[in-house]
PDB file of C-alpha atoms in Angstrom:
ATOM      1  CA  UNK V1172      59.059  36.337 -46.153  1.00 66.00           C
ATOM      2  CA  UNK V1173      57.115  33.106 -46.041  1.00 74.00           C
ATOM      3  CA  UNK V1174      57.447  32.139 -49.710  1.00 94.00           C
ATOM      4  CA  UNK V1175      53.746  32.828 -50.222  1.00 97.00           C
ATOM      5  CA  UNK V1176      52.863  36.073 -52.053  1.00 97.00           C
ATOM      6  CA  UNK V1177      49.439  37.650 -52.550  1.00 98.00           C
ATOM      7  CA  UNK V1178      48.334  40.507 -54.798  1.00 97.00           C
ATOM      8  CA  UNK V1179      46.929  43.014 -54.686  1.00 97.00           C
ATOM      9  CA  UNK V1180      47.596  43.959 -50.923  1.00 96.00           C
ATOM     10  CA  UNK V1181      44.651  46.171 -50.828  1.00 97.00           C
ATOM     11  CA  UNK V1182      41.574  46.356 -52.865  1.00 96.00           C
ATOM     12  CA  UNK V1183      38.490  48.581 -52.888  1.00 95.00           C
ATOM     13  CA  UNK V1184      35.571  47.560 -54.927  1.00 93.00           C
ATOM     14  CA  UNK V1185      31.927  48.299 -55.477  1.00 89.00           C
ATOM     15  CA  UNK V1186      29.211  45.757 -55.069  1.00 88.00           C
ATOM     16  CA  UNK V1187      28.865  45.477 -58.919  1.00 87.00           C
ATOM     17  CA  UNK V1188      32.610  44.924 -59.782  1.00 88.00           C
ATOM     18  CA  UNK V1189      34.306  41.797 -60.691  1.00 93.00           C
ATOM     19  CA  UNK V1190      37.897  41.451 -59.258  1.00 95.00           C
ATOM     20  CA  UNK V1191      40.386  38.613 -58.549  1.00 97.00           C
ATOM     21  CA  UNK V1192      42.809  37.901 -55.811  1.00 98.00           C
ATOM     22  CA  UNK V1193      45.998  36.116 -56.718  1.00 98.00           C
ATOM     23  CA  UNK V1194      48.202  33.840 -54.593  1.00 98.00           C
ATOM     24  CA  UNK V1195      51.399  32.266 -55.525  1.00 98.00           C
ATOM     25  CA  UNK V1196      53.570  29.993 -53.417  1.00 97.00           C
ATOM     26  CA  UNK V1197      57.281  29.288 -54.032  1.00 95.00           C
ATOM     27  CA  UNK V1198      57.599  26.359 -51.600  1.00 96.00           C
ATOM     28  CA  UNK V1199      56.699  23.443 -53.730  1.00 95.00           C
ATOM     29  CA  UNK V1200      53.758  22.702 -51.609  1.00 95.00           C
ATOM     30  CA  UNK V1201      50.795  20.702 -52.899  1.00 94.00           C
ATOM     31  CA  UNK V1202      48.082  22.094 -50.848  1.00 94.00           C
ATOM     32  CA  UNK V1203      46.582  25.696 -50.829  1.00 95.00           C
ATOM     33  CA  UNK V1204      43.867  27.493 -48.974  1.00 95.00           C
ATOM     34  CA  UNK V1205      41.973  30.613 -48.773  1.00 96.00           C
ATOM     35  CA  UNK V1206      40.876  32.161 -45.583  1.00 96.00           C
ATOM     36  CA  UNK V1207      38.800  35.032 -44.495  1.00 96.00           C
ATOM     37  CA  UNK V1208      39.872  36.899 -41.398  1.00 95.00           C
ATOM     38  CA  UNK V1209      37.327  39.545 -39.884  1.00 92.00           C
ATOM     39  CA  UNK V1210      38.033  41.712 -36.902  1.00 85.00           C
ATOM     40  CA  UNK V1211      37.898  39.760 -33.552  1.00 79.00           C
ATOM     41  CA  UNK V1212      36.840  36.578 -35.192  1.00 86.00           C
ATOM     42  CA  UNK V1213      38.911  33.394 -35.808  1.00 89.00           C
ATOM     43  CA  UNK V1214      40.159  32.650 -39.309  1.00 92.00           C
ATOM     44  CA  UNK V1215      37.481  31.067 -41.507  1.00 92.00           C
ATOM     45  CA  UNK V1216      38.531  28.442 -43.932  1.00 92.00           C
ATOM     46  CA  UNK V1217      36.890  29.087 -47.253  1.00 94.00           C
ATOM     47  CA  UNK V1218      38.501  26.727 -49.815  1.00 93.00           C
ATOM     48  CA  UNK V1219      41.174  23.929 -49.867  1.00 92.00           C
ATOM     49  CA  UNK V1220      43.002  22.799 -53.021  1.00 92.00           C
ATOM     50  CA  UNK V1221      45.204  19.598 -52.881  1.00 88.00           C
ATOM     51  CA  UNK V1222      47.044  18.721 -56.052  1.00 82.00           C
ATOM     52  CA  UNK V1223      44.902  21.284 -57.839  1.00 79.00           C
ATOM     53  CA  UNK V1224      41.664  19.512 -56.786  1.00 82.00           C
ATOM     54  CA  UNK V1225      39.190  21.238 -54.674  1.00 82.00           C
ATOM     55  CA  UNK V1226      38.650  19.256 -51.498  1.00 78.00           C
ATOM     56  CA  UNK V1227      36.953  21.552 -49.251  1.00 70.00           C
ATOM     57  CA  UNK V1228      34.185  24.324 -49.743  1.00 70.00           C
ATOM     58  CA  UNK V1229      32.917  25.441 -46.339  1.00 70.00           C
ATOM     59  CA  UNK V1230      29.610  26.792 -47.485  1.00 83.00           C
ATOM     60  CA  UNK V1231      31.071  29.774 -49.122  1.00 92.00           C
ATOM     61  CA  UNK V1232      28.512  31.898 -51.085  1.00 93.00           C
ATOM     62  CA  UNK V1233      28.767  31.437 -54.771  1.00 92.00           C
ATOM     63  CA  UNK V1234      29.897  35.177 -55.329  1.00 94.00           C
ATOM     64  CA  UNK V1235      33.398  33.831 -54.388  1.00 95.00           C
ATOM     65  CA  UNK V1236      34.932  31.499 -56.942  1.00 94.00           C
ATOM     66  CA  UNK V1237      38.230  29.850 -56.536  1.00 95.00           C
ATOM     67  CA  UNK V1238      40.476  28.663 -59.248  1.00 95.00           C
ATOM     68  CA  UNK V1239      43.650  26.581 -59.003  1.00 94.00           C
ATOM     69  CA  UNK V1240      45.362  26.384 -62.444  1.00 93.00           C
ATOM     70  CA  UNK V1241      48.565  24.544 -61.046  1.00 92.00           C
ATOM     71  CA  UNK V1242      49.995  23.657 -57.646  1.00 91.00           C
ATOM     72  CA  UNK V1243      51.761  27.058 -57.359  1.00 95.00           C
ATOM     73  CA  UNK V1244      48.854  29.375 -58.166  1.00 97.00           C
ATOM     74  CA  UNK V1245      45.549  30.015 -56.552  1.00 97.00           C
ATOM     75  CA  UNK V1246      42.875  32.664 -57.490  1.00 97.00           C
ATOM     76  CA  UNK V1247      39.798  33.830 -55.699  1.00 97.00           C
ATOM     77  CA  UNK V1248      37.308  35.500 -58.230  1.00 97.00           C
ATOM     78  CA  UNK V1249      34.902  38.001 -56.602  1.00 96.00           C
ATOM     79  CA  UNK V1250      31.728  39.350 -58.089  1.00 94.00           C
ATOM     80  CA  UNK V1251      28.642  41.124 -56.756  1.00 93.00           C
ATOM     81  CA  UNK V1252      30.212  41.188 -53.267  1.00 94.00           C
ATOM     82  CA  UNK V1253      28.399  42.646 -50.149  1.00 94.00           C
ATOM     83  CA  UNK V1254      29.888  45.203 -47.624  1.00 94.00           C
ATOM     84  CA  UNK V1255      29.937  42.367 -44.887  1.00 94.00           C
ATOM     85  CA  UNK V1256      32.459  40.615 -47.205  1.00 96.00           C
ATOM     86  CA  UNK V1257      35.126  43.440 -46.348  1.00 96.00           C
ATOM     87  CA  UNK V1258      37.889  41.597 -44.563  1.00 96.00           C
ATOM     88  CA  UNK V1259      41.446  40.276 -44.791  1.00 97.00           C
ATOM     89  CA  UNK V1260      41.713  37.416 -47.312  1.00 98.00           C
ATOM     90  CA  UNK V1261      44.598  35.217 -46.604  1.00 98.00           C
ATOM     91  CA  UNK V1262      46.221  32.647 -48.706  1.00 98.00           C
ATOM     92  CA  UNK V1263      48.147  29.644 -47.259  1.00 96.00           C
ATOM     93  CA  UNK V1264      49.949  26.455 -48.423  1.00 96.00           C
ATOM     94  CA  UNK V1265      51.214  23.380 -47.031  1.00 95.00           C
ATOM     95  CA  UNK V1266      53.306  20.441 -48.244  1.00 94.00           C
ATOM     96  CA  UNK V1267      50.220  18.139 -48.057  1.00 88.00           C
ATOM     97  CA  UNK V1268      46.817  18.448 -46.378  1.00 83.00           C
ATOM     98  CA  UNK V1269      47.219  18.307 -42.578  1.00 81.00           C
ATOM     99  CA  UNK V1270      50.711  19.829 -42.563  1.00 88.00           C
ATOM    100  CA  UNK V1271      51.872  23.189 -41.225  1.00 92.00           C
ATOM    101  CA  UNK V1272      50.373  25.941 -43.133  1.00 94.00           C
ATOM    102  CA  UNK V1273      52.403  28.945 -44.282  1.00 95.00           C
ATOM    103  CA  UNK V1274      50.556  32.238 -44.864  1.00 97.00           C
ATOM    104  CA  UNK V1275      50.859  34.975 -47.330  1.00 97.00           C
ATOM    105  CA  UNK V1276      50.428  38.691 -46.267  1.00 96.00           C
ATOM    106  CA  UNK V1277      46.787  38.821 -47.265  1.00 97.00           C
ATOM    107  CA  UNK V1278      44.543  41.227 -49.332  1.00 97.00           C
ATOM    108  CA  UNK V1279      42.662  43.754 -47.419  1.00 97.00           C
ATOM    109  CA  UNK V1280      39.300  43.891 -49.198  1.00 97.00           C
ATOM    110  CA  UNK V1281      36.864  46.759 -48.760  1.00 96.00           C
ATOM    111  CA  UNK V1282      33.463  46.423 -50.404  1.00 95.00           C
ATOM    112  CA  UNK V1283      31.622  49.841 -50.666  1.00 92.00           C
TER     113      UNK V1283
ATOM    114  CA  UNK H 727      31.672  22.430 -33.486  1.00 34.00           C
ATOM    115  CA  UNK H 728      35.246  23.276 -32.440  1.00 39.00           C
ATOM    116  CA  UNK H 729      36.038  25.703 -29.797  1.00 46.00           C
ATOM    117  CA  UNK H 730      39.409  27.172 -29.620  1.00 59.00           C
ATOM    118  CA  UNK H 731      39.849  30.181 -27.362  1.00 56.00           C
ATOM    119  CA  UNK H 732      42.231  32.269 -25.555  1.00 50.00           C
ATOM    120  CA  UNK H 733      41.992  33.263 -21.823  1.00 52.00           C
ATOM    121  CA  UNK H 734      42.846  36.880 -22.355  1.00 58.00           C
ATOM    122  CA  UNK H 735      42.189  39.121 -25.322  1.00 86.00           C
ATOM    123  CA  UNK H 736      45.152  41.425 -24.466  1.00 91.00           C
ATOM    124  CA  UNK H 737      48.399  41.135 -22.473  1.00 93.00           C
ATOM    125  CA  UNK H 738      50.965  43.900 -21.614  1.00 95.00           C
ATOM    126  CA  UNK H 739      54.478  43.007 -20.349  1.00 96.00           C
ATOM    127  CA  UNK H 740      57.489  44.923 -19.577  1.00 97.00           C
ATOM    128  CA  UNK H 741      60.408  44.498 -21.957  1.00 97.00           C
ATOM    129  CA  UNK H 742      62.682  41.775 -20.717  1.00 97.00           C
ATOM    130  CA  UNK H 743      60.040  40.037 -18.707  1.00 97.00           C
ATOM    131  CA  UNK H 744      58.593  36.609 -19.688  1.00 97.00           C
ATOM    132  CA  UNK H 745      55.169  36.426 -21.524  1.00 96.00           C
ATOM    133  CA  UNK H 746      52.688  33.527 -21.196  1.00 96.00           C
ATOM    134  CA  UNK H 747      49.768  33.259 -23.589  1.00 95.00           C
ATOM    135  CA  UNK H 748      47.163  30.623 -23.037  1.00 93.00           C
ATOM    136  CA  UNK H 749      44.888  28.754 -25.267  1.00 93.00           C
ATOM    137  CA  UNK H 750      42.117  26.268 -24.448  1.00 92.00           C
ATOM    138  CA  UNK H 751      40.549  23.675 -26.896  1.00 90.00           C
ATOM    139  CA  UNK H 752      37.639  21.497 -26.625  1.00 88.00           C
ATOM    140  CA  UNK H 753      38.181  18.538 -29.029  1.00 87.00           C
ATOM    141  CA  UNK H 754      39.553  15.486 -27.311  1.00 87.00           C
ATOM    142  CA  UNK H 755      40.764  14.302 -30.682  1.00 88.00           C
ATOM    143  CA  UNK H 756      43.103  17.207 -31.312  1.00 90.00           C
ATOM    144  CA  UNK H 757      46.485  15.970 -31.905  1.00 91.00           C
ATOM    145  CA  UNK H 758      48.468  18.672 -33.554  1.00 94.00           C
ATOM    146  CA  UNK H 759      48.792  22.333 -32.350  1.00 95.00           C
ATOM    147  CA  UNK H 760      50.535  25.397 -33.948  1.00 96.00           C
ATOM    148  CA  UNK H 761      51.175  28.915 -32.510  1.00 97.00           C
ATOM    149  CA  UNK H 762      51.116  31.786 -34.998  1.00 96.00           C
ATOM    150  CA  UNK H 763      52.183  35.368 -34.621  1.00 97.00           C
ATOM    151  CA  UNK H 764      50.493  38.056 -36.662  1.00 95.00           C
ATOM    152  CA  UNK H 765      51.918  41.577 -36.851  1.00 94.00           C
ATOM    153  CA  UNK H 766      49.905  44.550 -37.797  1.00 90.00           C
ATOM    154  CA  UNK H 767      49.481  44.472 -41.622  1.00 87.00           C
ATOM    155  CA  UNK H 768      51.066  40.973 -42.178  1.00 91.00           C
ATOM    156  CA  UNK H 769      49.891  37.471 -42.521  1.00 94.00           C
ATOM    157  CA  UNK H 770      50.120  34.931 -39.726  1.00 95.00           C
ATOM    158  CA  UNK H 771      53.711  33.728 -39.118  1.00 95.00           C
ATOM    159  CA  UNK H 772      54.518  30.186 -37.865  1.00 95.00           C
ATOM    160  CA  UNK H 773      56.271  30.311 -34.505  1.00 96.00           C
ATOM    161  CA  UNK H 774      56.185  26.679 -33.147  1.00 97.00           C
ATOM    162  CA  UNK H 775      54.148  23.534 -33.209  1.00 96.00           C
ATOM    163  CA  UNK H 776      53.544  20.622 -30.919  1.00 97.00           C
ATOM    164  CA  UNK H 777      51.968  17.125 -31.393  1.00 95.00           C
ATOM    165  CA  UNK H 778      50.065  15.308 -28.788  1.00 94.00           C
ATOM    166  CA  UNK H 779      52.775  12.836 -28.098  1.00 95.00           C
ATOM    167  CA  UNK H 780      54.670  15.624 -26.499  1.00 96.00           C
ATOM    168  CA  UNK H 781      54.163  17.804 -23.408  1.00 97.00           C
ATOM    169  CA  UNK H 782      56.662  20.477 -24.160  1.00 98.00           C
ATOM    170  CA  UNK H 783      58.702  21.739 -27.082  1.00 98.00           C
ATOM    171  CA  UNK H 784      61.211  24.572 -27.244  1.00 97.00           C
ATOM    172  CA  UNK H 785      62.296  26.952 -29.936  1.00 95.00           C
ATOM    173  CA  UNK H 786      64.425  30.152 -29.974  1.00 93.00           C
ATOM    174  CA  UNK H 787      62.950  32.174 -26.857  1.00 96.00           C
ATOM    175  CA  UNK H 788      59.680  30.226 -27.020  1.00 98.00           C
ATOM    176  CA  UNK H 789      58.415  27.200 -25.403  1.00 98.00           C
ATOM    177  CA  UNK H 790      54.938  25.546 -25.974  1.00 98.00           C
ATOM    178  CA  UNK H 791      53.388  23.413 -23.253  1.00 98.00           C
ATOM    179  CA  UNK H 792      50.543  21.009 -23.813  1.00 97.00           C
ATOM    180  CA  UNK H 793      48.338  19.752 -21.254  1.00 96.00           C
ATOM    181  CA  UNK H 794      45.976  17.275 -22.715  1.00 94.00           C
ATOM    182  CA  UNK H 795      44.192  16.326 -19.519  1.00 94.00           C
ATOM    183  CA  UNK H 796      42.761  19.798 -19.404  1.00 95.00           C
ATOM    184  CA  UNK H 797      42.979  20.671 -22.962  1.00 94.00           C
ATOM    185  CA  UNK H 798      45.214  23.572 -22.518  1.00 94.00           C
ATOM    186  CA  UNK H 799      48.013  25.040 -24.623  1.00 95.00           C
ATOM    187  CA  UNK H 800      50.488  27.710 -23.617  1.00 96.00           C
ATOM    188  CA  UNK H 801      53.061  29.897 -25.284  1.00 97.00           C
ATOM    189  CA  UNK H 802      55.838  31.134 -23.281  1.00 97.00           C
ATOM    190  CA  UNK H 803      58.090  33.890 -24.629  1.00 98.00           C
ATOM    191  CA  UNK H 804      61.344  34.538 -22.830  1.00 97.00           C
ATOM    192  CA  UNK H 805      62.849  38.009 -22.394  1.00 97.00           C
ATOM    193  CA  UNK H 806      60.106  39.627 -24.377  1.00 97.00           C
ATOM    194  CA  UNK H 807      61.207  42.255 -26.860  1.00 97.00           C
ATOM    195  CA  UNK H 808      59.409  45.205 -28.533  1.00 96.00           C
ATOM    196  CA  UNK H 809      59.396  43.082 -31.700  1.00 96.00           C
ATOM    197  CA  UNK H 810      57.365  40.488 -30.076  1.00 97.00           C
ATOM    198  CA  UNK H 811      54.310  42.887 -30.009  1.00 97.00           C
ATOM    199  CA  UNK H 812      51.664  41.252 -32.202  1.00 96.00           C
ATOM    200  CA  UNK H 813      48.475  39.015 -32.114  1.00 95.00           C
ATOM    201  CA  UNK H 814      49.158  35.557 -31.133  1.00 96.00           C
ATOM    202  CA  UNK H 815      46.648  32.767 -31.863  1.00 92.00           C
ATOM    203  CA  UNK H 816      46.726  28.987 -31.573  1.00 94.00           C
ATOM    204  CA  UNK H 817      45.406  26.611 -34.106  1.00 94.00           C
ATOM    205  CA  UNK H 818      44.459  22.917 -33.561  1.00 92.00           C
ATOM    206  CA  UNK H 819      43.823  19.913 -35.739  1.00 90.00           C
ATOM    207  CA  UNK H 820      42.406  16.634 -34.837  1.00 85.00           C
ATOM    208  CA  UNK H 821      42.323  13.136 -36.452  1.00 78.00           C
ATOM    209  CA  UNK H 822      38.586  13.770 -36.810  1.00 77.00           C
ATOM    210  CA  UNK H 823      38.736  17.209 -38.423  1.00 74.00           C
ATOM    211  CA  UNK H 824      39.544  16.182 -42.006  1.00 73.00           C
ATOM    212  CA  UNK H 825      42.940  17.918 -42.046  1.00 75.00           C
ATOM    213  CA  UNK H 826      41.185  21.153 -41.100  1.00 84.00           C
ATOM    214  CA  UNK H 827      42.802  23.575 -38.615  1.00 89.00           C
ATOM    215  CA  UNK H 828      40.686  25.461 -36.130  1.00 89.00           C
ATOM    216  CA  UNK H 829      41.904  28.757 -35.038  1.00 91.00           C
ATOM    217  CA  UNK H 830      41.581  31.027 -31.832  1.00 88.00           C
ATOM    218  CA  UNK H 831      40.577  34.468 -31.791  1.00 86.00           C
ATOM    219  CA  UNK H 832      44.033  35.685 -30.671  1.00 90.00           C
ATOM    220  CA  UNK H 833      45.684  37.512 -27.851  1.00 93.00           C
ATOM    221  CA  UNK H 834      47.150  41.002 -28.550  1.00 94.00           C
ATOM    222  CA  UNK H 835      50.548  41.266 -26.861  1.00 96.00           C
ATOM    223  CA  UNK H 836      51.936  44.678 -26.349  1.00 96.00           C
ATOM    224  CA  UNK H 837      55.520  44.944 -24.951  1.00 96.00           C
ATOM    225  CA  UNK H 838      56.267  48.098 -22.936  1.00 95.00           C
ATOM    226  CA  UNK H 839      59.729  49.482 -23.438  1.00 92.00           C
TER     227      UNK H 839
END
């Protein structure tokens, strides 16, 4: 266990659904991240939060909406997704930005 | 943009042999590198890291070598075991990347019993 948990582990949703992914870190870290991992592609950074402030948004479509209520929790709200959004969504945390990142197990998302 | 790649997408080794996984990067400003291991159905797991002021770093059964001249990084696994079967990928960060890591696509290591 890395100290980073994600729920749910698997999610199937239709294009008109609204769902949320949750991440929680028990490491006392100040930075949290959302990544998208698609088959045979490098990890794609989506969002970065440092001390609960969003510091990075890598041109992610607005159908993905992050929320960081405190330094231990990170959410990714999903609405009107497309089938090409199907992927493994990984959460990570680090002590500060630029430090080693520790990943959760991911949420396997399938959009029908 | 950043280019972080691996020489081979797959690698098969006999149990007990040593494994070498390679990674090339293109950013001369890269100064921090990490190797991750990702088993099926799990998230990436930190293995070992190295900063640009070092050429070599050793952990338990793993060694990372950094050649800044040719922008090459390698991960050596000694006495490879079946539990080492996974996808391995490198990540690099430079002083000019705004604390953002760039990841390789991964090498799938299969250990043959």
